[in-house]
Amino acid sequence: MTHLDYPHLFTPLDLGFLTLPNRVLMGSMHTGLEDDPADAPRLAAYFAERARGGVGLMVTGGYAPHPQGVLTENGSMLTSPDQLPAHRIVTDAVHAAGGRIALQILHAGRYSTQPDLVAPSAIRAPINRFAPRPLAEHEVEEHIDAFATCAALAREAGYDGVEIMGSEGYLINEFLAPRTNHRTDDWGGTPANRRRFAVEVVRRTRAAVGPDFLIIYRISLADLVEGGQTWDEVVSVAEEVAAAGANLLNTGIGWHESRVPTIATSVPRAAFTSFTARLRPRAPVPVITSNRINMPQVAEEVLARGDADMVSMARPLLADPEWIRKAASGRTDEINTCIACNQACLDHVFGEATASCLVNPRAGRETDPVMQLATTPARRRKRVAVVGAGPAGLAAAVTAAGRGHHVDLFEAEQVIGGQFDLARRIPGKEEFAETIRYYTRRIERTGVALHLGRRVTAAELVAGGYDEIVLATGVTPRLPDIPGIDHPSVVGYPQVLRGEVPVGARVAVIGAGGVGVDVSAFLTHATSPTLDVPAWRREWGVADPEAAPGALATAAPEPPARTVILLQRTGGRIGSRLGRTTGWIHRAALAAKGVRLVRGVRYEKIDDEGLHLSFQHGRGGPGHTDHQLLAVDTIVVCAGQEPVRDLLEQLRAAGLPVHLAGGADVAAELDAKRAIDQGTRIAAAL
């Protein structure tokens, strides 16, 4: 395939004073590099690499126009000419690389995590411990002017435009929605008054920057919260901000406090583009659609059917900065696809750490000397053996081979992927198959010699004359010490996920970590709702935007395929180590399927009756033990893993340099983010 296979994607977009070379916007995503001016060179390298990759237009992470609107206490803002030198480092680098970049102006409103936060009304966000102070009327004017001043500074800094954040539940969106705007003055009370803040921000911004500067308005098409905007109100916002001077409308979906997932891997691809399609005929300017568009085929289909004029992708360009060039040159199969896991990007950002990418650990670390070595030819070509083709081994093998080393990759199974080959079978994690596809192609392109179905021995490795050996042999499931653990009703999670053993109608899952949660989801689904947008919308309660305010409906999940009881030894929250931005989704999904969560259990024994449990400090008071029998058909063990290191001591005894990677190094928690990063770094140092 070439760009001719994606004619809509690679059609230029003429905006009059500016022509974009293709229909891809790299959407805004905070990286954490915005907050400290000293990180400007790192931020510049990050954006410049994606500009060289050919993206039509990029948008920065959010910069507050006012000190009270910062995301965090020391968060990024653009309020003074003194801040411009750091920004010029970024814009100069992007323009030198042939790209275009807009600065996002984001006032956090009641989502700001510093104590001096403000909002239209004094209504605390459920995800924030601080309550906002309502803006006085003169302060409303002050904050509107702050947006215009910020935009003028952005133009002076060399940006090609600005994006005004009017969605996701931030300040402008808070003025628009009845949920958060209880004012009775000229800035609230009626839909027209609630729109005034957004319209005035755009009008004054246009006056401040002149006619030949790009203004994108990020519009909330579906608030996905109670008390959200009606569809007629959304359309009126679009019409009025366009009349006030916006050149493009970019789609925003959902608030951060919404209980509907919008960008996680369990959300179907292009799940919300039909919302943009409804707006497009009414919009006076081109519209951009967003959310879970990660491959060229998906983007082309969205554009071809007229859902939007452009597509916005943030994380896909984090995963692969050459996404555009690969699509244009017929190398779609080489794209390192975003799997929407959020583990190294959004989870990092919400933890106030620097964003990176699970499948591309170079992201955000373009100036890291080790990551630079990962793409640099090695000084001396070596013979390298990598044992194990899970995430760590795959990363090590293709990185080493890409640097010019001769690499033999040994895998005991008949397929590559390791834990990813299991993960792709979980409903909502089908995207993990894309990473396996990517590494399959990378193996071919880099010349890795792949040996499938080969359980290599230490003697063979010693005889192979290898200069370096990477042991990425993964993990084996831990078998807990429970009387009767060898009972026929007990099965391991790998066998369940591969369909190698029958599973009964009533199931107990031992272990409530990430694996136990995934296995429980697998067992409760007859089919995967993520492959069917209408089914997914019913599952989570997403309505036609014209049918309900905020596009919110009552969730109607499909009945569970079987009864599942998820057990945890400790008394803490189930899945406490799940991702910061996705853990709630997994817990909500289990609740919707009626999974019974039981904490603080002691496993007594397993026999023909089922699984016998006990609980300390029950209703009988301190020291009392309650007993319970779970009469289940199948018991699935998800009680942790042990590293597989059978070859380590023999290889070290032979004097060979051995590197442990992934689960073979640390098996306490299956961590693909750490595994891929570690495999890459090991190969970079060879």
XYZ file of C-alpha atoms in Angstrom:
686
model
C 0.000 0.000 0.000
C 1.029 3.597 -0.577
C -0.600 6.945 0.045
C -2.761 6.139 -2.996
C -4.489 3.549 -0.821
C -5.399 6.284 1.635
C -6.507 9.109 -0.699
C -8.610 10.943 1.877
C -5.937 10.704 4.559
C -3.312 12.291 2.316
C -5.439 15.010 0.730
C -4.184 18.485 1.787
C -6.564 20.683 3.774
C -6.664 24.313 2.623
C -7.573 26.707 5.443
C -6.926 29.827 3.373
C -3.871 31.288 5.079
C -2.548 27.789 5.883
C -2.564 24.477 4.008
C -2.055 21.280 5.953
C -0.310 18.506 3.967
C -2.542 15.704 5.235
C -5.581 15.088 7.398
C -3.800 13.982 10.582
C -3.643 16.131 13.690
C -1.360 14.989 16.492
C -3.754 15.751 19.309
C -2.799 17.366 22.572
C -1.304 15.156 25.229
C 0.459 16.394 28.312
C 3.905 14.828 28.657
C 5.169 16.411 31.868
C 7.972 18.097 29.904
C 5.874 21.251 29.617
C 6.074 22.091 33.303
C 9.775 22.969 33.583
C 11.420 25.344 31.065
C 14.649 23.382 31.550
C 12.959 20.462 29.759
C 12.355 22.516 26.591
C 15.196 20.781 24.660
C 13.676 17.388 25.468
C 10.222 18.591 24.437
C 11.658 20.048 21.242
C 13.309 16.721 20.346
C 10.046 14.893 21.032
C 8.004 17.112 18.711
C 10.723 17.431 16.053
C 10.890 13.653 15.654
C 7.157 13.558 14.972
C 7.393 16.543 12.616
C 10.004 14.642 10.611
C 7.554 11.749 10.586
C 5.199 13.855 8.458
C 2.220 14.657 10.690
C 0.199 17.567 9.303
C -0.182 19.549 12.521
C 0.692 18.966 16.176
C -0.837 20.360 19.355
C 1.135 20.720 22.571
C 0.086 19.632 26.009
C -2.093 22.121 27.855
C -0.730 25.459 29.061
C -2.796 27.457 31.525
C -3.582 31.080 30.614
C -3.857 32.057 34.286
C -2.102 30.888 37.491
C -5.430 29.678 38.901
C -5.950 27.440 35.873
C -2.861 25.236 36.101
C -3.392 21.486 36.136
C -1.045 20.997 39.093
C 0.536 23.322 41.636
C 3.681 23.772 39.545
C 2.001 23.089 36.236
C 2.682 24.663 32.862
C 1.311 28.057 31.929
C 2.009 30.781 29.390
C 1.283 34.152 30.955
C 4.409 36.279 30.445
C 6.943 37.232 27.735
C 9.628 35.950 30.112
C 8.474 32.418 29.300
C 8.898 32.739 25.533
C 12.552 31.629 25.122
C 11.750 28.054 26.199
C 8.822 27.936 23.775
C 10.951 29.200 20.893
C 13.281 26.225 21.394
C 10.285 23.999 20.647
C 8.807 25.956 17.735
C 12.198 26.472 16.069
C 12.917 22.742 16.245
C 9.521 21.836 14.807
C 9.783 24.308 11.944
C 13.344 23.190 11.164
C 11.940 19.662 10.865
C 9.260 20.842 8.437
C 6.346 20.682 10.853
C 3.612 22.895 12.245
C 2.587 23.185 15.859
C -0.200 24.814 17.872
C -0.209 25.528 21.594
C -3.145 24.240 23.593
C -4.609 26.747 26.044
C -6.154 24.813 28.901
C -7.710 26.306 32.013
C -8.265 23.406 34.412
C -11.085 25.054 36.353
C -12.322 22.751 39.117
C -9.960 19.988 37.944
C -6.917 21.989 39.059
C -5.146 20.150 41.872
C -3.792 23.314 43.526
C -5.836 24.843 46.371
C -6.589 28.235 44.730
C -8.855 26.801 42.044
C -11.842 28.558 40.496
C -14.921 27.540 38.534
C -18.275 28.944 37.410
C -19.867 27.607 40.613
C -18.602 26.195 43.902
C -19.092 22.529 42.979
C -16.256 20.157 43.842
C -15.261 17.590 41.232
C -15.544 14.018 42.546
C -11.978 13.343 41.393
C -10.492 16.347 43.228
C -9.998 16.849 46.957
C -10.185 20.642 46.557
C -13.432 22.566 46.076
C -13.366 25.560 43.712
C -14.250 29.136 44.487
C -16.839 30.640 42.113
C -15.561 33.379 39.851
C -16.906 36.872 40.477
C -18.178 38.666 37.371
C -15.082 40.843 37.074
C -12.931 37.707 37.409
C -14.825 36.061 34.546
C -13.721 38.965 32.352
C -10.166 38.663 33.671
C -9.951 34.983 32.771
C -11.391 35.540 29.292
C -8.743 38.167 28.642
C -6.123 35.724 29.946
C -6.962 33.306 27.115
C -6.463 36.075 24.548
C -3.183 37.168 26.107
C -1.931 33.585 26.147
C -2.768 33.193 22.448
C -0.939 36.421 21.573
C 2.117 35.167 23.462
C 1.884 31.866 21.607
C 1.999 33.689 18.298
C 5.032 35.643 19.484
C 6.670 32.369 20.516
C 6.432 31.072 16.948
C 3.452 28.742 17.185
C 1.313 28.307 14.093
C -1.893 28.468 16.094
C -3.626 27.648 19.336
C -6.175 25.107 20.448
C -8.668 26.393 23.008
C -9.643 23.536 25.294
C -13.414 23.653 25.604
C -14.081 20.036 26.521
C -13.135 17.208 28.933
C -14.783 18.980 31.881
C -12.268 21.828 32.128
C -13.232 25.454 32.804
C -14.908 26.339 29.500
C -16.846 23.070 29.530
C -17.844 23.800 33.133
C -19.470 27.048 32.017
C -21.362 25.201 29.282
C -22.907 22.366 31.307
C -25.840 22.707 33.731
C -24.007 20.183 35.943
C -21.352 22.719 36.889
C -22.856 26.106 36.029
C -25.456 27.175 38.610
C -24.964 30.888 38.012
C -27.889 33.256 37.679
C -25.998 36.218 36.197
C -25.143 36.894 32.552
C -22.800 33.881 32.509
C -25.384 31.264 33.445
C -29.051 30.440 33.822
C -29.850 29.872 30.132
C -28.030 27.913 27.416
C -27.207 31.173 25.624
C -25.687 32.659 28.762
C -23.750 29.481 29.507
C -22.243 29.716 25.994
C -21.111 33.308 26.459
C -17.826 32.393 28.152
C -16.733 30.058 25.336
C -17.781 32.467 22.598
C -16.117 35.466 24.247
C -12.881 33.507 24.714
C -12.749 32.738 20.993
C -13.819 36.255 19.945
C -11.191 38.004 22.057
C -8.552 35.480 21.081
C -9.201 36.146 17.397
C -8.945 39.882 18.003
C -5.636 39.370 19.803
C -3.940 37.192 17.151
C -5.309 38.606 13.902
C -6.921 36.854 10.934
C -3.983 34.682 9.781
C -3.377 32.609 12.898
C -4.968 29.204 13.426
C -7.562 28.821 16.170
C -8.818 25.330 16.944
C -11.702 25.003 19.380
C -11.918 21.687 21.265
C -15.657 21.113 21.555
C -17.325 18.600 23.870
C -19.700 16.557 21.711
C -20.677 14.215 24.538
C -20.068 15.179 28.161
C -21.031 11.650 29.299
C -22.053 12.945 32.730
C -25.419 13.699 34.261
C -26.300 17.327 33.727
C -24.419 17.471 30.442
C -25.275 19.579 27.416
C -28.067 18.707 25.021
C -27.242 18.136 21.370
C -28.910 21.392 20.324
C -26.687 23.210 22.803
C -23.582 21.509 21.407
C -24.510 22.525 17.865
C -25.115 26.105 18.990
C -21.656 26.172 20.576
C -20.143 24.977 17.293
C -21.960 27.602 15.251
C -21.175 30.469 17.604
C -17.491 29.769 18.248
C -16.963 29.367 14.501
C -18.641 32.719 13.912
C -16.411 34.186 16.631
C -13.263 33.139 14.792
C -12.447 29.426 15.223
C -10.961 27.828 12.076
C -11.345 24.195 13.135
C -13.504 22.269 15.593
C -11.808 19.346 17.313
C -13.908 16.663 18.967
C -13.788 16.102 22.713
C -15.557 13.143 24.309
C -16.328 12.698 27.993
C -15.257 14.348 31.235
C -12.578 12.980 33.497
C -15.238 12.178 36.095
C -17.395 10.271 33.616
C -17.947 6.581 34.353
C -17.751 5.730 30.657
C -14.315 4.840 29.259
C -13.396 6.857 26.184
C -9.780 6.106 25.211
C -8.801 2.845 26.922
C -7.995 -0.264 24.909
C -11.426 -1.729 25.724
C -13.087 1.088 23.753
C -13.736 0.031 20.141
C -11.806 1.734 17.389
C -13.478 4.916 16.126
C -16.273 4.424 18.662
C -17.287 8.092 18.673
C -16.712 9.257 15.091
C -20.442 9.050 14.376
C -20.893 11.900 16.859
C -18.589 14.064 14.755
C -20.485 12.934 11.664
C -23.676 14.354 13.181
C -22.009 17.703 13.811
C -20.207 18.048 10.487
C -23.234 19.116 8.341
C -24.058 21.827 10.898
C -20.509 23.059 11.440
C -19.437 26.197 9.532
C -15.768 25.102 9.618
C -13.924 21.779 9.159
C -14.283 19.297 12.009
C -11.758 16.886 13.484
C -12.748 13.558 15.006
C -10.872 11.729 17.735
C -10.670 8.789 20.161
C -9.295 5.342 19.365
C -8.188 5.938 15.788
C -4.857 4.144 15.656
C -4.271 2.718 12.171
C -4.397 4.214 8.645
C -7.185 1.897 7.535
C -9.396 3.153 10.354
C -8.563 6.804 9.662
C -9.218 6.399 5.935
C -12.589 4.734 6.529
C -13.639 7.527 8.897
C -12.709 10.223 6.380
C -14.080 8.346 3.367
C -17.552 7.996 4.858
C -17.603 11.699 5.688
C -17.506 11.519 9.463
C -14.943 14.312 9.648
C -12.479 16.470 7.737
C -9.470 15.404 9.839
C -8.565 12.762 12.399
C -6.836 13.474 15.699
C -4.369 10.975 17.123
C -2.144 11.589 20.123
C -0.974 8.264 21.531
C -0.550 6.551 18.116
C 2.153 9.116 17.312
C 3.681 8.555 20.726
C 3.901 4.863 19.836
C 5.290 5.476 16.354
C 6.555 8.928 15.301
C 6.886 7.647 11.695
C 3.206 6.635 11.490
C 2.502 9.056 8.628
C 5.572 8.219 6.553
C 5.011 4.494 6.951
C 1.388 4.810 5.840
C 2.348 7.019 2.888
C 5.112 4.689 1.683
C 3.230 1.418 1.830
C 4.675 0.239 5.148
C 1.508 0.077 7.203
C 2.518 -3.342 8.497
C 5.583 -1.727 10.086
C 3.597 0.692 12.240
C 4.129 0.235 15.964
C 0.468 0.447 16.887
C -0.821 2.181 19.981
C -2.638 -0.437 22.054
C -4.324 2.213 24.251
C -2.997 0.622 27.438
C -2.319 4.047 29.091
C 0.382 2.485 31.264
C 3.329 4.688 30.300
C 1.471 7.738 28.990
C -1.657 8.786 30.889
C -0.826 6.788 34.013
C 2.509 8.620 34.142
C 0.953 12.034 33.539
C -1.714 11.634 36.209
C 1.036 10.471 38.546
C 2.959 13.673 37.701
C 5.722 11.744 35.929
C 7.035 12.175 32.387
C 5.009 10.399 29.733
C 6.501 7.688 27.590
C 5.027 4.687 25.753
C 4.847 1.009 26.667
C 5.482 -0.160 23.098
C 7.960 2.648 22.330
C 10.146 3.433 25.353
C 12.052 6.064 23.307
C 8.995 8.339 23.425
C 9.695 11.347 25.613
C 13.287 10.142 25.971
C 14.610 11.100 22.560
C 17.630 12.805 24.135
C 18.396 9.913 26.526
C 21.907 8.693 25.548
C 20.933 5.036 25.965
C 17.811 5.435 23.822
C 19.883 7.218 21.200
C 22.226 4.216 21.149
C 19.208 1.974 20.527
C 18.946 3.397 16.993
C 22.696 3.754 16.408
C 24.806 1.136 14.581
C 26.995 -0.856 16.957
C 30.755 -0.287 16.849
C 31.414 -4.020 16.716
C 29.059 -6.614 15.360
C 28.400 -9.397 17.859
C 26.695 -12.764 17.895
C 23.733 -12.462 20.257
C 21.345 -15.132 21.492
C 17.989 -14.069 22.898
C 16.056 -16.805 24.655
C 12.344 -16.135 24.887
C 10.121 -14.204 22.470
C 7.900 -12.391 24.934
C 7.877 -8.578 25.089
C 11.366 -8.288 26.654
C 12.986 -10.778 24.307
C 11.343 -9.296 21.225
C 12.459 -5.785 22.141
C 16.002 -6.973 22.795
C 16.200 -9.029 19.611
C 14.965 -6.453 17.109
C 16.874 -3.604 18.757
C 20.121 -5.585 18.709
C 19.586 -6.725 15.127
C 18.663 -3.200 14.080
C 22.048 -2.071 15.386
C 23.805 -4.618 13.184
C 24.294 -7.557 15.538
C 23.649 -11.126 14.382
C 20.736 -12.299 16.533
C 19.291 -15.755 17.108
C 15.914 -15.642 18.867
C 14.833 -18.911 20.479
C 11.217 -19.482 21.512
C 9.921 -22.731 23.031
C 6.358 -22.126 21.797
C 5.208 -22.144 18.195
C 4.282 -18.445 18.304
C 5.926 -15.262 19.535
C 4.424 -12.878 22.058
C 4.667 -14.627 25.412
C 2.258 -12.954 27.839
C 1.010 -10.703 25.006
C -0.221 -13.821 23.213
C -2.347 -14.506 26.276
C -3.381 -10.874 26.798
C -4.749 -10.511 23.262
C -7.408 -13.107 24.113
C -8.904 -10.969 26.904
C -12.055 -9.061 25.888
C -10.956 -5.474 25.490
C -7.303 -6.324 24.885
C -7.506 -7.470 21.284
C -5.176 -4.609 20.326
C -2.263 -6.508 21.902
C -2.234 -8.639 18.750
C -1.023 -5.551 16.868
C 2.187 -5.532 18.907
C 2.804 -9.167 17.967
C 2.199 -8.253 14.315
C 4.646 -5.343 14.624
C 7.404 -7.491 16.099
C 6.797 -10.211 13.514
C 7.489 -7.655 10.788
C 10.461 -6.179 12.674
C 11.989 -9.631 12.952
C 11.739 -9.968 9.175
C 13.071 -6.473 8.497
C 16.039 -6.642 10.869
C 17.097 -10.152 9.919
C 16.631 -11.807 13.293
C 16.981 -15.579 12.954
C 13.807 -16.832 14.644
C 13.710 -20.388 15.999
C 10.157 -21.323 17.029
C 9.329 -24.468 18.965
C 12.944 -24.570 20.120
C 13.683 -25.098 23.813
C 17.377 -24.320 23.561
C 19.754 -25.834 26.121
C 22.667 -24.262 27.936
C 25.022 -26.642 26.137
C 23.741 -25.458 22.769
C 24.177 -21.832 23.757
C 27.724 -22.484 24.980
C 28.543 -24.290 21.761
C 26.998 -21.503 19.690
C 29.884 -19.132 20.285
C 27.706 -16.213 21.309
C 29.252 -12.999 22.546
C 26.148 -12.024 24.534
C 23.110 -13.928 25.778
C 19.816 -12.346 26.818
C 17.618 -14.566 28.961
C 14.026 -13.406 28.498
C 12.567 -16.782 29.385
C 9.582 -15.273 31.135
C 7.607 -16.706 34.010
C 5.776 -19.773 35.145
C 2.549 -19.510 37.159
C 3.009 -19.955 40.900
C 1.089 -22.855 42.428
C -0.142 -21.947 45.928
C 0.318 -24.369 48.794
C -3.299 -25.412 49.295
C -4.319 -28.959 50.248
C -5.948 -30.471 47.166
C -4.314 -28.074 44.701
C -3.860 -31.083 42.394
C -7.618 -31.687 42.259
C -9.006 -32.099 38.696
C -11.144 -28.977 39.131
C -7.999 -26.803 39.425
C -6.605 -25.306 36.219
C -3.981 -22.694 35.329
C -4.834 -19.397 33.690
C -2.679 -19.986 30.552
C -4.641 -23.133 29.753
C -7.939 -21.313 30.299
C -7.022 -18.416 28.030
C -5.764 -20.721 25.299
C -8.955 -22.797 25.454
C -7.051 -25.937 26.366
C -9.288 -26.961 29.289
C -13.049 -26.959 29.841
C -14.419 -24.419 32.316
C -17.638 -24.974 34.228
C -20.599 -22.694 34.868
C -19.434 -21.675 38.364
C -15.817 -20.577 38.697
C -13.580 -19.406 41.512
C -10.520 -17.366 40.542
C -7.678 -17.495 43.075
C -5.729 -14.220 42.939
C -7.100 -10.737 42.269
C -4.100 -9.076 40.672
C -4.062 -7.960 37.059
C -4.100 -11.530 35.759
C -7.015 -12.540 37.975
C -9.016 -9.510 36.891
C -8.318 -10.244 33.217
C -9.210 -13.906 33.563
C -12.457 -12.993 35.308
C -13.347 -10.696 32.417
C -12.510 -13.462 29.952
C -14.741 -15.950 31.761
C -17.770 -13.647 31.947
C -17.838 -12.769 28.251
C -19.220 -15.093 25.615
C -17.889 -12.759 22.915
C -15.940 -9.519 22.953
C -18.129 -6.378 23.003
C -15.166 -4.279 21.870
C -15.579 -5.644 18.363
C -19.127 -4.261 18.164
C -19.659 -0.534 18.733
C -23.450 -0.750 19.352
C -22.951 -3.576 21.879
C -20.199 -1.646 23.610
C -22.398 1.453 23.858
C -25.196 -0.576 25.413
C -22.724 -2.146 27.821
C -21.560 1.254 29.111
C -24.659 3.398 28.660
C -23.694 5.644 25.746
C -26.725 7.138 24.004
C -27.342 8.792 20.685
C -26.224 12.379 21.388
C -29.545 13.734 20.143
C -31.493 11.390 22.407
C -30.136 12.340 25.832
C -28.218 15.215 27.444
C -24.539 14.397 27.615
C -25.190 11.311 25.413
C -25.669 9.355 28.636
C -28.017 6.374 28.932
C -28.636 3.594 31.421
C -26.040 0.862 30.988
C -27.442 -2.467 29.782
C -24.643 -5.033 29.878
C -25.081 -8.498 28.433
C -25.637 -11.221 31.052
C -22.429 -12.971 32.135
C -21.445 -16.190 30.387
C -20.894 -17.860 33.776
C -20.787 -17.116 37.497
C -17.371 -15.948 38.665
C -16.057 -15.394 42.197
C -12.773 -13.468 42.397
C -10.770 -14.115 45.572
C -8.051 -12.092 47.237
C -5.983 -13.017 50.319
C -5.443 -9.439 51.452
C -8.148 -7.105 52.665
C -7.344 -4.183 50.383
C -9.182 -3.038 47.282
C -9.449 -5.594 44.496
C -6.975 -4.822 41.710
C -5.208 -2.132 43.740
C -2.172 -2.304 41.454
C -4.125 -1.832 38.250
C -3.409 1.215 36.108
C -4.229 4.626 37.527
C -6.466 5.562 34.592
C -7.847 2.116 33.753
C -8.250 0.286 37.066
C -11.717 1.745 37.606
C -12.765 0.489 34.174
C -11.805 -3.095 35.007
C -13.577 -2.971 38.375
C -16.711 -1.444 36.821
C -16.731 -4.078 34.077
C -16.528 -6.894 36.617
C -19.335 -5.349 38.643
C -21.489 -5.086 35.512
C -20.986 -8.816 34.939
C -21.925 -9.677 38.505
C -18.480 -10.916 39.501
C -18.445 -11.498 43.240
C -15.349 -9.967 44.842
C -14.216 -11.581 48.085
C -11.305 -10.186 50.097
C -9.367 -11.324 53.141
C -9.747 -15.043 52.453
C -7.682 -17.999 53.625
C -7.640 -21.034 51.358
C -8.217 -24.133 53.517
C -8.538 -26.969 51.024
C -9.928 -28.123 47.690
C -11.945 -31.319 47.343
C -14.912 -32.772 45.474
C -17.248 -30.361 47.277
C -15.368 -27.308 46.007
C -13.099 -24.653 47.525
C -13.100 -24.297 51.312
C -12.348 -20.819 52.674
C -11.977 -19.216 56.060
C -12.100 -15.608 57.239
C -10.541 -14.215 60.411
C -12.401 -11.682 62.613
C -15.827 -12.442 61.264
C -19.180 -11.729 62.833
C -18.233 -13.722 65.932
C -15.767 -11.062 67.068
C -11.958 -10.986 67.393
C -10.333 -14.375 67.121
C -13.433 -15.913 65.553
C -13.054 -17.756 62.256
C -15.824 -17.991 59.677
C -15.814 -20.857 57.211
C -17.359 -20.958 53.779
C -17.626 -23.520 51.023
C -17.662 -22.375 47.403
C -19.386 -25.143 45.477
C -17.724 -24.333 42.148
C -17.037 -26.429 39.069
C -13.668 -24.927 38.200
C -10.916 -23.213 40.166
C -8.541 -21.031 38.136
C -5.190 -20.238 39.726
C -3.879 -16.697 39.152
C -1.692 -16.529 42.239
C 1.380 -14.867 40.835
C 4.385 -16.009 38.839
C 7.918 -17.268 39.329
C 10.834 -16.343 37.055
C 12.131 -19.000 34.679
C 15.926 -19.047 35.004
C 16.829 -22.669 34.310
C 19.757 -21.705 32.085
C 21.254 -18.918 34.170
C 23.703 -20.735 36.448
C 24.984 -23.067 33.740
C 25.679 -20.157 31.407
C 27.383 -18.132 34.106
C 29.457 -21.158 35.089
C 30.589 -21.355 31.473
C 31.772 -17.755 31.716
C 29.257 -16.332 29.234
C 27.916 -12.780 29.638
C 24.220 -13.181 30.483
C 21.562 -10.485 30.785
C 18.213 -11.125 32.471
C 15.207 -9.323 30.993
C 11.487 -9.110 31.647
C 9.788 -11.711 33.816
C 12.982 -13.771 34.020
C 14.454 -10.844 35.914
C 11.446 -9.708 37.994
C 8.279 -11.794 37.997
C 6.415 -10.262 40.932
C 4.063 -8.415 38.599
C 3.756 -8.964 34.872
C 4.993 -5.610 33.592
C 5.296 -5.249 29.832
C 6.275 -1.590 30.180
C 9.352 -2.500 32.197
C 10.061 -5.562 30.026
C 10.145 -3.708 26.697
C 12.136 -0.836 28.165
C 14.611 -3.249 29.747
C 15.017 -5.321 26.585
C 15.628 -2.170 24.561
C 18.204 -0.824 26.993
C 20.077 -4.133 27.183
C 20.348 -4.259 23.394
C 21.403 -0.605 23.234
C 24.334 -1.343 25.522
C 25.628 -4.391 23.616
